[in-house]
Short mmCIF file of C-alpha atoms in Angstrom, two decimals:
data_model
loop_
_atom_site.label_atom_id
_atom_site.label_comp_id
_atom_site.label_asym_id
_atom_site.label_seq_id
_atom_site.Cartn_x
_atom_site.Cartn_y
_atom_site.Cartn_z
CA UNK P 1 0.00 0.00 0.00
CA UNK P 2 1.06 3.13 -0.55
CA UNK P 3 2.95 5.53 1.79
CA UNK P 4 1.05 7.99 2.32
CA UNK P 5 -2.02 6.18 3.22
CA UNK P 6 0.38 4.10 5.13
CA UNK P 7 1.90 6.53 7.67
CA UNK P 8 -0.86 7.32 9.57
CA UNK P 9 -1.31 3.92 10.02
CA UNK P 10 2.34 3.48 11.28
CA UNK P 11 1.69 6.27 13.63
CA UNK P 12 4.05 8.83 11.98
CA UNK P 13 1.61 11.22 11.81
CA UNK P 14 -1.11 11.46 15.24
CA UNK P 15 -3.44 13.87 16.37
CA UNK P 16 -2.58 12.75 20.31
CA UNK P 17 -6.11 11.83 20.86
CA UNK P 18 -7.34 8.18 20.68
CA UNK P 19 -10.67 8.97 19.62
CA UNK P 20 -9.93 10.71 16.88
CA UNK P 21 -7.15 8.41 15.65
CA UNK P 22 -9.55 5.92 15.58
CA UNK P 23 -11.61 7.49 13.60
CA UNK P 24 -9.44 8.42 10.94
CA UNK P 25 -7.17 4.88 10.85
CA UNK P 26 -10.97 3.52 10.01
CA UNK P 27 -11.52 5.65 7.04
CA UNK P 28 -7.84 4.48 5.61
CA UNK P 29 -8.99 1.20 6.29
CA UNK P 30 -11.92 1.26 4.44
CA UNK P 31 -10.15 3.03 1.54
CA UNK P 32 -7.33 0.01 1.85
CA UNK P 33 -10.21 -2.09 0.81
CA UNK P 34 -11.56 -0.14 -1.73
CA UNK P 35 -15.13 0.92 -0.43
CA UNK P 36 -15.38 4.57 -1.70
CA UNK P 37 -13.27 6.64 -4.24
CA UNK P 38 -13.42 10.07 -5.31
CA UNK P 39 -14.26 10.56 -8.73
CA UNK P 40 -13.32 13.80 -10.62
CA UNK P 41 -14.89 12.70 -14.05
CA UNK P 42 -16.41 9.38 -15.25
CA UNK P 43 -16.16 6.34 -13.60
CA UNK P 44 -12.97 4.66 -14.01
CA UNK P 45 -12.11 1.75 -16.79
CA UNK P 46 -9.10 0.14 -17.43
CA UNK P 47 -10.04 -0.55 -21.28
CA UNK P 48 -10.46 3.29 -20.97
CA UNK P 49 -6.87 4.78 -23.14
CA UNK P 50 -8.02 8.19 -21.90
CA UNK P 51 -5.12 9.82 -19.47
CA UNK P 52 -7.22 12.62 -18.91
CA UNK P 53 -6.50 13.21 -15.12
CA UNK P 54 -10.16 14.17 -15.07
CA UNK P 55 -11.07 10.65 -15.53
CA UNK P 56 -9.43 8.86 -12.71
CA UNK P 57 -10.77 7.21 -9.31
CA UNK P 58 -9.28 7.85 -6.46
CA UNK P 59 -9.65 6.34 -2.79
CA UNK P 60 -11.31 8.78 -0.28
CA UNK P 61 -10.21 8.66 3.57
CA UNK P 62 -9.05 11.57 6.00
CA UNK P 63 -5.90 12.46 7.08
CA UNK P 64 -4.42 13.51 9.91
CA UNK P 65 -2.24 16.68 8.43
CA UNK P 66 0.09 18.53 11.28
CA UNK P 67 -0.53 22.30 11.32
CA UNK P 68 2.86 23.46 9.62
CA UNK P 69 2.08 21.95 6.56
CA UNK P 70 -0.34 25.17 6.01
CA UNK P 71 0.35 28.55 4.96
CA UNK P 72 -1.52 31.42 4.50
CA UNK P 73 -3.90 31.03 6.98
CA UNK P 74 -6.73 33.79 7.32
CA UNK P 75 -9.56 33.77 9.36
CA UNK P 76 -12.69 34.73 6.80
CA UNK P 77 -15.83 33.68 8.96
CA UNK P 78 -17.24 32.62 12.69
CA UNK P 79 -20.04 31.01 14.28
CA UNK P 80 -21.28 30.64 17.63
CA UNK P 81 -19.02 27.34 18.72
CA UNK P 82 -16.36 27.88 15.62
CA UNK P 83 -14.29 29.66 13.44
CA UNK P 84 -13.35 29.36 9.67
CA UNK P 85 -9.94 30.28 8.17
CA UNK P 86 -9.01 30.12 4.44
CA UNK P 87 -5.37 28.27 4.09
CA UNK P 88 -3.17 27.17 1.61
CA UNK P 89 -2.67 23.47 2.41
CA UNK P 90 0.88 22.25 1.15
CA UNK P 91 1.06 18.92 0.49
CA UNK P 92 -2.69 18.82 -1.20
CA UNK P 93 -5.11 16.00 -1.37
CA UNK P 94 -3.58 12.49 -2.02
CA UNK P 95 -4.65 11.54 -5.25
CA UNK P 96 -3.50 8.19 -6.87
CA UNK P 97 -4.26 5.62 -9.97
CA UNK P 98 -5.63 2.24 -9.47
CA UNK P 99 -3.18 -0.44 -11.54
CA UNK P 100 -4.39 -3.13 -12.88
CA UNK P 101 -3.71 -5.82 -10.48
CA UNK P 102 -5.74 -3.83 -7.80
CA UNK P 103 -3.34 -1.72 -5.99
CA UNK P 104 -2.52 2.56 -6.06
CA UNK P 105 -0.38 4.20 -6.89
CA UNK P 106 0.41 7.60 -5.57
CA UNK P 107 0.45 9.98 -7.83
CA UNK P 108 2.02 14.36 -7.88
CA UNK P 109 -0.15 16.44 -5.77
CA UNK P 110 -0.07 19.83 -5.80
CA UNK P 111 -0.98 22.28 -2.81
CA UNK P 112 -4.35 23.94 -2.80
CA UNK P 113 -6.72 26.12 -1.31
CA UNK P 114 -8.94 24.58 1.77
CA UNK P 115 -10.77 25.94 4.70
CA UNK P 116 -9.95 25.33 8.54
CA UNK P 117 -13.19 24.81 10.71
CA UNK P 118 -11.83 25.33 14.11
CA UNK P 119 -13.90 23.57 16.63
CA UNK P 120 -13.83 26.11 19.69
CA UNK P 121 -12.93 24.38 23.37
CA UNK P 122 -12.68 20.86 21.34
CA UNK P 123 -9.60 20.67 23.20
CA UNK P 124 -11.43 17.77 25.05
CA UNK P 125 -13.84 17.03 22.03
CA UNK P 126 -16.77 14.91 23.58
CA UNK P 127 -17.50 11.29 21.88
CA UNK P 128 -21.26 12.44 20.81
CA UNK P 129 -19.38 15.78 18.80
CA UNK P 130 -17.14 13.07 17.43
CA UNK P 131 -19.90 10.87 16.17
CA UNK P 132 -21.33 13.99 14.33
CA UNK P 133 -17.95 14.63 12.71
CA UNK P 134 -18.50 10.62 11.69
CA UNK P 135 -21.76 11.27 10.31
CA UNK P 136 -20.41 14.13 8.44
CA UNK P 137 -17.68 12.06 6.64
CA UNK P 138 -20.61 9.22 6.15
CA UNK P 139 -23.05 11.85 4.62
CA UNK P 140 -19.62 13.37 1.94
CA UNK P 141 -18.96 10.14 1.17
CA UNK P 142 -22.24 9.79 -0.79
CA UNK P 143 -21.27 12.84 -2.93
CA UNK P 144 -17.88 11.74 -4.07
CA UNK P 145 -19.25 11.93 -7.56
CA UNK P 146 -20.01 15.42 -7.17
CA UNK P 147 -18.56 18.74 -6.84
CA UNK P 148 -20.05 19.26 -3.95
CA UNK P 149 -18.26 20.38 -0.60
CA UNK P 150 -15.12 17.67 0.15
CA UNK P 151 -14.04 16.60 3.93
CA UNK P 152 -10.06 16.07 3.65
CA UNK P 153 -9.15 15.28 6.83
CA UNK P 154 -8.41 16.94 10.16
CA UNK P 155 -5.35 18.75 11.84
CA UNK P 156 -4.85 21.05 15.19
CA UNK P 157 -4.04 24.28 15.79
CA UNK P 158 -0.66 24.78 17.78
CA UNK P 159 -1.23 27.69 20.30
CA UNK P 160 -4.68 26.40 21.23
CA UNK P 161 -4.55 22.87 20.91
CA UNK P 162 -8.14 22.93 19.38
CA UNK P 163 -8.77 20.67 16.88
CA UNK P 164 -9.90 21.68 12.96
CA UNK P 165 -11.57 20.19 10.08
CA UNK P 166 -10.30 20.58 6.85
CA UNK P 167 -12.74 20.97 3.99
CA UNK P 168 -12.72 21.76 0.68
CA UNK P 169 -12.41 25.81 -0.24
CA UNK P 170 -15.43 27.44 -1.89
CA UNK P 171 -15.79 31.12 -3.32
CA UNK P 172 -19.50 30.46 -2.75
CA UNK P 173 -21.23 32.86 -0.49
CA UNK P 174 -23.95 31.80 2.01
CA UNK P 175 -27.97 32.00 0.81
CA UNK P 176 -28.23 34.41 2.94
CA UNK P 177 -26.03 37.08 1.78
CA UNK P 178 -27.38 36.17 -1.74
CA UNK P 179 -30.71 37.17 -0.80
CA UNK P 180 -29.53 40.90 0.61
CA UNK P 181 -27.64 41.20 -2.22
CA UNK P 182 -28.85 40.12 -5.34
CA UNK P 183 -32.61 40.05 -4.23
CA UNK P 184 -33.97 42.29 -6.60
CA UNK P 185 -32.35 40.30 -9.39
CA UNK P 186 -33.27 36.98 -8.21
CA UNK P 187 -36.17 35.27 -10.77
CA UNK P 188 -39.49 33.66 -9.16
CA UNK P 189 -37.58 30.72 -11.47
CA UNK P 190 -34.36 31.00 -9.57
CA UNK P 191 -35.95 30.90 -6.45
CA UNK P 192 -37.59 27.70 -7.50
CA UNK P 193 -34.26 26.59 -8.75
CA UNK P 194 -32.14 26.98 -5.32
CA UNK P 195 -35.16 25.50 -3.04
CA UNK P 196 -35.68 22.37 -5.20
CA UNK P 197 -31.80 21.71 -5.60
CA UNK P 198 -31.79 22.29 -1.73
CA UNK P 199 -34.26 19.50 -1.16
CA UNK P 200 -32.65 17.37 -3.39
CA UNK P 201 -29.21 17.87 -0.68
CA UNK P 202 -32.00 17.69 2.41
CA UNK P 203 -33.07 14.48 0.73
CA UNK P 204 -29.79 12.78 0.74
CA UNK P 205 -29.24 13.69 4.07
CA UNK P 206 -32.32 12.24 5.83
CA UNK P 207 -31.97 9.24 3.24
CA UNK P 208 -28.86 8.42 5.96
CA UNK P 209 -31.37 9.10 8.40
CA UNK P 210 -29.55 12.17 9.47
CA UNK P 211 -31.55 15.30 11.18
CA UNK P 212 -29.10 18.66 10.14
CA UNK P 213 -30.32 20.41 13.11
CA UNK P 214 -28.94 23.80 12.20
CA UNK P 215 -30.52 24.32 9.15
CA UNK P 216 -30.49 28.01 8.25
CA UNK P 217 -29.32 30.25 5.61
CA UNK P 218 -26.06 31.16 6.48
CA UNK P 219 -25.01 27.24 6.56
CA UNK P 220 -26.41 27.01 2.60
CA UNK P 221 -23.60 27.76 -0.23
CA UNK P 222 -25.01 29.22 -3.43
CA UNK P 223 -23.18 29.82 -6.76
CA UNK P 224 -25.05 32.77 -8.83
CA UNK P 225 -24.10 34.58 -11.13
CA UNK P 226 -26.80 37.66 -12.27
CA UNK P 227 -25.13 37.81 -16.05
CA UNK P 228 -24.83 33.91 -16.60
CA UNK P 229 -28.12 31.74 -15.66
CA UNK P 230 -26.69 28.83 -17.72
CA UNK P 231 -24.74 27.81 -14.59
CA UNK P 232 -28.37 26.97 -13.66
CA UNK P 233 -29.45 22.93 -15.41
CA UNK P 234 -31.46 20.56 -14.37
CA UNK P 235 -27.85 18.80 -12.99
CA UNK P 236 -29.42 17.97 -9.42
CA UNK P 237 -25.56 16.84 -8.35
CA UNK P 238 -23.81 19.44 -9.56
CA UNK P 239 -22.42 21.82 -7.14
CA UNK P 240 -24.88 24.90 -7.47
CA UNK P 241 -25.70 24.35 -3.98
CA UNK P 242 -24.77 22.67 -0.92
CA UNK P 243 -25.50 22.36 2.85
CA UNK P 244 -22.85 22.78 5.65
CA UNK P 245 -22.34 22.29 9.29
CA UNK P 246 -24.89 19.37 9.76
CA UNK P 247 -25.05 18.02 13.51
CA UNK P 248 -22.64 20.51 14.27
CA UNK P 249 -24.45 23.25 16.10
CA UNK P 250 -23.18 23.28 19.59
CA UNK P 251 -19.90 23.18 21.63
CA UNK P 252 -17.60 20.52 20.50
CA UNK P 253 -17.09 19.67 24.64
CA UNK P 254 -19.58 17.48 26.37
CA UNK P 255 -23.08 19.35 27.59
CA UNK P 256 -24.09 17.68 30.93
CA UNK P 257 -27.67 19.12 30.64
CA UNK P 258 -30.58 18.10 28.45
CA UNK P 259 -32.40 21.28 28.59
CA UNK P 260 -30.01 22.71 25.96
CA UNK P 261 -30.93 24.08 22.32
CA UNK P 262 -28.54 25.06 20.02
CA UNK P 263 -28.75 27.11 16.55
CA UNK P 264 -30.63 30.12 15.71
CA UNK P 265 -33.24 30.71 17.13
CA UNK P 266 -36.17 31.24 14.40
CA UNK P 267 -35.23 28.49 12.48
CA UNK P 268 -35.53 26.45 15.61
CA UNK P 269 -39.11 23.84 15.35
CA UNK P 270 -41.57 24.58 18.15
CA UNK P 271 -41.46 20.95 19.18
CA UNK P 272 -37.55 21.24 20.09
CA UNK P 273 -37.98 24.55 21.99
CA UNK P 274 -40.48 22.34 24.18
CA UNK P 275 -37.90 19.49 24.72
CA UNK P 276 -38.96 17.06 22.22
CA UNK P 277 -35.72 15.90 20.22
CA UNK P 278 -35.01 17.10 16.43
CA UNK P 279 -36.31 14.53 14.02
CA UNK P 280 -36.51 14.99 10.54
CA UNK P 281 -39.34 16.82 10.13
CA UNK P 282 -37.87 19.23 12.34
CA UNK P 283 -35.45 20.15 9.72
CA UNK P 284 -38.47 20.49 7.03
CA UNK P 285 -39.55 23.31 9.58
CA UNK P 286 -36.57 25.08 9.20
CA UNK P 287 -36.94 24.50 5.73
CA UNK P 288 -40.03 26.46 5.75
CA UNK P 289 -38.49 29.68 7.49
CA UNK P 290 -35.97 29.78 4.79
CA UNK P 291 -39.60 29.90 1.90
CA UNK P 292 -40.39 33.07 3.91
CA UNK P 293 -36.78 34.87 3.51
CA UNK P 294 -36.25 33.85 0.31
CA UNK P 295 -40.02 35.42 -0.60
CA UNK P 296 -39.07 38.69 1.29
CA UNK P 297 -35.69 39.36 1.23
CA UNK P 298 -35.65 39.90 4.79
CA UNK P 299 -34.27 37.28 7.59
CA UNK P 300 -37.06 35.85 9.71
CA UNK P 301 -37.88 37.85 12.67
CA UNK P 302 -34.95 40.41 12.09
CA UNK P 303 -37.17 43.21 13.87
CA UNK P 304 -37.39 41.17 17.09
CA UNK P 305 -35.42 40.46 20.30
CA UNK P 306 -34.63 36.71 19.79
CA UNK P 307 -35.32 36.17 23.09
CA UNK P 308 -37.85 33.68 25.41
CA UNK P 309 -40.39 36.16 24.08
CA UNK P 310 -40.36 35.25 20.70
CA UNK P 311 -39.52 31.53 21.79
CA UNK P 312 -43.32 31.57 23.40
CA UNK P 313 -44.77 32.79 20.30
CA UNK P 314 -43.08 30.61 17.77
CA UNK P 315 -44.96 27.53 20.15
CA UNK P 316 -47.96 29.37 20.01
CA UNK P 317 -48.22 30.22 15.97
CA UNK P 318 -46.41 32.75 15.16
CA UNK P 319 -44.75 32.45 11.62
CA UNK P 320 -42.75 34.77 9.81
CA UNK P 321 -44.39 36.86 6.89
CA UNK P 322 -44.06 36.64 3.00
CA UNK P 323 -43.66 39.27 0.65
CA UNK P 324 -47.22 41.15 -0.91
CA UNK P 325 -47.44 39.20 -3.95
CA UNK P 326 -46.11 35.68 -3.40
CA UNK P 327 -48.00 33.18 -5.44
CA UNK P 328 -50.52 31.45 -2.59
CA UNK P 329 -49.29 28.04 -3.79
CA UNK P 330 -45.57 28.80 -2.57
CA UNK P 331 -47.27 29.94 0.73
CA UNK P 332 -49.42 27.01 1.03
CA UNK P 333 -46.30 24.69 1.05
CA UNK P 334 -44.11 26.96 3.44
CA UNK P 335 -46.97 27.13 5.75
CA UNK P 336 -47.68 23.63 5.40
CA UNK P 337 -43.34 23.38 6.19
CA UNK P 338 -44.06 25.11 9.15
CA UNK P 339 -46.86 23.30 10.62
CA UNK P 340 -47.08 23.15 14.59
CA UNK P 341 -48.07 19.59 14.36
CA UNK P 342 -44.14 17.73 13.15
CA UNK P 343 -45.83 14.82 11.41
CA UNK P 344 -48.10 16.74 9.14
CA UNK P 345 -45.24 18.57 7.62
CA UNK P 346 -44.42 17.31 4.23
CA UNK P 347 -41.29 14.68 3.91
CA UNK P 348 -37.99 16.05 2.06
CA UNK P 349 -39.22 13.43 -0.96
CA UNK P 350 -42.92 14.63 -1.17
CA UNK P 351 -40.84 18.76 -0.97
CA UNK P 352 -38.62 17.63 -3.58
CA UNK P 353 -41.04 16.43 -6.33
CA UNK P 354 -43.38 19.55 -5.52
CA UNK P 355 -40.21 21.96 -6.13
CA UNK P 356 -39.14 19.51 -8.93
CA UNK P 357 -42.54 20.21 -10.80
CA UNK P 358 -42.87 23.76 -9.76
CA UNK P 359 -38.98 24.07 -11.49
CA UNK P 360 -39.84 22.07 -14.66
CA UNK P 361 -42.95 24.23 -15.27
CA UNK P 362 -40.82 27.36 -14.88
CA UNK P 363 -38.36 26.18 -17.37
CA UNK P 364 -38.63 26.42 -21.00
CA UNK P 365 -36.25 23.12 -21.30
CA UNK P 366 -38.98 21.24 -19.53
CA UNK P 367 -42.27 23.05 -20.50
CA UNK P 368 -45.17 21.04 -21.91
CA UNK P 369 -48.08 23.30 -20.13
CA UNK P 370 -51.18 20.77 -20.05
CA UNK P 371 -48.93 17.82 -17.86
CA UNK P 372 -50.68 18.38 -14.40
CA UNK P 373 -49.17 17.21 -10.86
CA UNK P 374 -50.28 18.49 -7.12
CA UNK P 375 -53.61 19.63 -8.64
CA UNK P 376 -52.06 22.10 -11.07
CA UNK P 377 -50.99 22.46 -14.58
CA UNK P 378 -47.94 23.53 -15.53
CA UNK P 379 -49.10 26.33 -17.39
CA UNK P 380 -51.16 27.36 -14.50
CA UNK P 381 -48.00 27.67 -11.88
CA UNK P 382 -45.56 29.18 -14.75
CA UNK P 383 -48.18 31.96 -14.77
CA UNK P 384 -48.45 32.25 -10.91
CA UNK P 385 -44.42 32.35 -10.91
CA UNK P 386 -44.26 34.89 -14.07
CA UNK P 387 -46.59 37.48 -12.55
CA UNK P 388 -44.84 37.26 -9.04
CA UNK P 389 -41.75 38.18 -10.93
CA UNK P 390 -42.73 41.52 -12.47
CA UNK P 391 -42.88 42.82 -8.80
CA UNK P 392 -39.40 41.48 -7.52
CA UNK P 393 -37.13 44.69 -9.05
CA UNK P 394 -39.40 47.14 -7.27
CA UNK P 395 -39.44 45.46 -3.82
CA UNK P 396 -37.63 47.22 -1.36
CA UNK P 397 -36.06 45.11 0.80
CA UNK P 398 -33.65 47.25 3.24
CA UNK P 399 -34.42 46.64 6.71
CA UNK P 400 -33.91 47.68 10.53
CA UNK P 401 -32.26 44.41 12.52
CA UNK P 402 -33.10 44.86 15.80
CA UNK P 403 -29.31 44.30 17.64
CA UNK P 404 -30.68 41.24 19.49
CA UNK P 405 -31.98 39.85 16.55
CA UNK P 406 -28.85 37.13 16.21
CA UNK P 407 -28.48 34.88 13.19
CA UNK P 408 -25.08 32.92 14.42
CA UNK P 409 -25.92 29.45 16.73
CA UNK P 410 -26.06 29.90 20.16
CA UNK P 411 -27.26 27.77 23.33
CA UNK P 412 -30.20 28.41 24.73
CA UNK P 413 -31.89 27.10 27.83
CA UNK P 414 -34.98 26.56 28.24
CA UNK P 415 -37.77 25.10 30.54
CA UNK P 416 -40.72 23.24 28.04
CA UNK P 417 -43.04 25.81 27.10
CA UNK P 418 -47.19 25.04 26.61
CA UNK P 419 -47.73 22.54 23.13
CA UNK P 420 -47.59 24.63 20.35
CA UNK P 421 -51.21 25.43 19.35
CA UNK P 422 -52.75 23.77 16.16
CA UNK P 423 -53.42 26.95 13.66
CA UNK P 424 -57.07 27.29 12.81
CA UNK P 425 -55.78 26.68 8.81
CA UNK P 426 -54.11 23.61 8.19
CA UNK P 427 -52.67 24.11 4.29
CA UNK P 428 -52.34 21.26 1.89
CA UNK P 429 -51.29 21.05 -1.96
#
């Protein structure tokens, strides 16, 4: 086998903490026995004569990298319970070729770009934060034949001893800058666009039968570009858009009590602020809030204290409001997302065709008019989407945040507030 895979394994390289060793000497494993690859074009064939480097397989584990082989390090985000950094990693991603009797061979890498996640006080990283960082590999490893966001490996930082993922570098900016920046230039189609590939990433997810948790708008990457919509196909594993941060919303140390929430707080189900545990659907809540602020340009709630205050009136109804003109079949789902009751929220399948349908009928590529689905034609909702659209350029969408109005994860702690009240309206498609 080859070295490089092999000297973690020989305990050349270690990150001085057995859990995490562990971990990572399984993923080489599993690579050693030829479970997952990357893929960077099609799938690999030896009758293939191609020596496109674009065309070759590689195995996919993590390694342990020490700090000094990065350079450049700047710090170019934060959260509530991390920090990111940009760096320029030396050594690069091991890539190699298979041969033909099985084995790889390592091949030149050359250093790139990658981003640091430093996990803040995970100088004595719990064993539940550690299964999250599992599930996180688990969850990548299903998109190896994307572009979607890679997991390399992990290293630590010298001064603090904190420990850092390392993850592939993207120039994409978060959905929610997009939306207070480019709203006014944003197509009802677009919209359409970003939530259905967004299901279509939700849906993988849960297919591991993994809840996100945090799921807001600053942990969703969007490529856009205003002057080229061609970057936008019906390519549902392309890397247009992806999630981040899954399972990763509070402190990387060990939380003794169970009363804790952590994320932000409007995106947070009703059920969890009364103590039930996140399940799936609470995640299809949270995709919900994000229908409202991509409809009005606003973040949900930004006018209020996020404090126990609002807490009591999420549990007791209170939803955040769409933008005059919304077509009432994009409000129907949201509101149907954001249903007080968990298991009469739609599934991320049953979101994903809906948003699949609503797409197709928006795009010319696609467009029959008479097929009907979800008791519409497509004619019918390209019309409702086409008239919403006139009205986008002359929204204003500026707004007041009130200063306690915070949109990074926290912890909050609270006692179980009264069952959120069933609304009067209960919305179906």
């Amino acid at each position: 086998m080859v070295q490089r895979m092999c000297s973690f394994l020989h305990n050349r390289r270690t990150s001085e903490n057995r859990k995490i060793d562990k971990f990572i000497k399984s993923t080489i494993y599993n690579a050693r026995n030829c479970c997952s690859y990357y893929n960077y074009g099609r799938t690999y064939n030896n009758s293939d004569s191609n020596d496109d480097e674009d065309n070759i397989d590689y195995p996919i584990f993590l390694e342990w990298v020490p700090f000094n082989r990065f350079e450049d390090i700047k710090q170019i985000g934060e959260g509530g319970f991390s920090k990111v950094y940009s760096a320029l990693w030396i050594d690069g991603k091991a890539k190699y070729d298979k041969q033909d009797d099985g084995s790889w061979k390592k091949r030149e890498s050359e250093p790139i770009r990658v981003a640091l996640k430093r996990l803040n006080g995970s100088q004595n990283i719990s064993v539940e934060y550690l299964v999250e960082i599992e599930k996180q590999w688990n969850y990548y490893s299903t998109m190896i034949r994307t572009n979607a966001l890679k997991f390399y490996g992990m290293t630590k930082e010298l001064e603090t001893k904190e420990f850092m993922m390392i993850i592939k570098f993207s120039e994409k900016g978060n959905l929610r800058n997009l939306i207070l920046n480019y709203f006014n230039d944003i197509l009802w189609e677009d919209k359409i666009m970003i939530l259905s590939k967004l299901s279509h990433n939700l849906r993988k997810l849960h297919k591991l039968d993994y809840c996100h948790k945090n799921f807001h708008s600053g942990n969703i990457f969007v490529k856009y570009n205003k002057n080229d919509r061609k970057e936008y196909d019906d390519d549902y594993d392309d890397d247009a858009i992806y999630i981040s941060d899954f399972g990763l919303s509070g402190p990387s140390y060990k939380q003794e009590a169970n009363n804790k929430v952590c994320g932000v707080l409007p995106y947070i189900a009703p059920e969890v602020l009364n103590g039930e545990p996140y399940t799936l659907f609470s995640d299809i809540y949270s995709f919900g809030i994000i229908m409202t602020e991509i409809s009005s340009g606003r973040p949900p709630f930004h006018e209020r204290k996020h404090d126990i205050g609002l807490s009591l009136e999420i549990c007791n109804g209170l939803r955040p409001e769409f933008e005059e003109g919304t077509p009432e079949i994009y409000k129907k789902l949201a509101y149907k997302c954001m249903n007080a009751i968990p298991d009469q929220r739609p599934t991320v399948i049953e979101l994903f065709k809906v948003l699949k349908f609503w797409y197709y009928s928006c795009d010319n590529l696609y467009y029959y008019g008479e097929k009907e689905k979800f008791g519409y034609k497509e004619k019918v909702i390209r019309a409702m989407f086409e008239e919403a659209g006139k009205k986008i350029p002359s929204i204003s969408t500026p707004y007041e945040k009130n200063p306690d109005a915070i949109y990074t994860s926290r912890m909050f702690t609270f006692n179980s507030y009264q069952n959120p009240l069933i609304p009067l309206l209960l919305f179906h498609i």
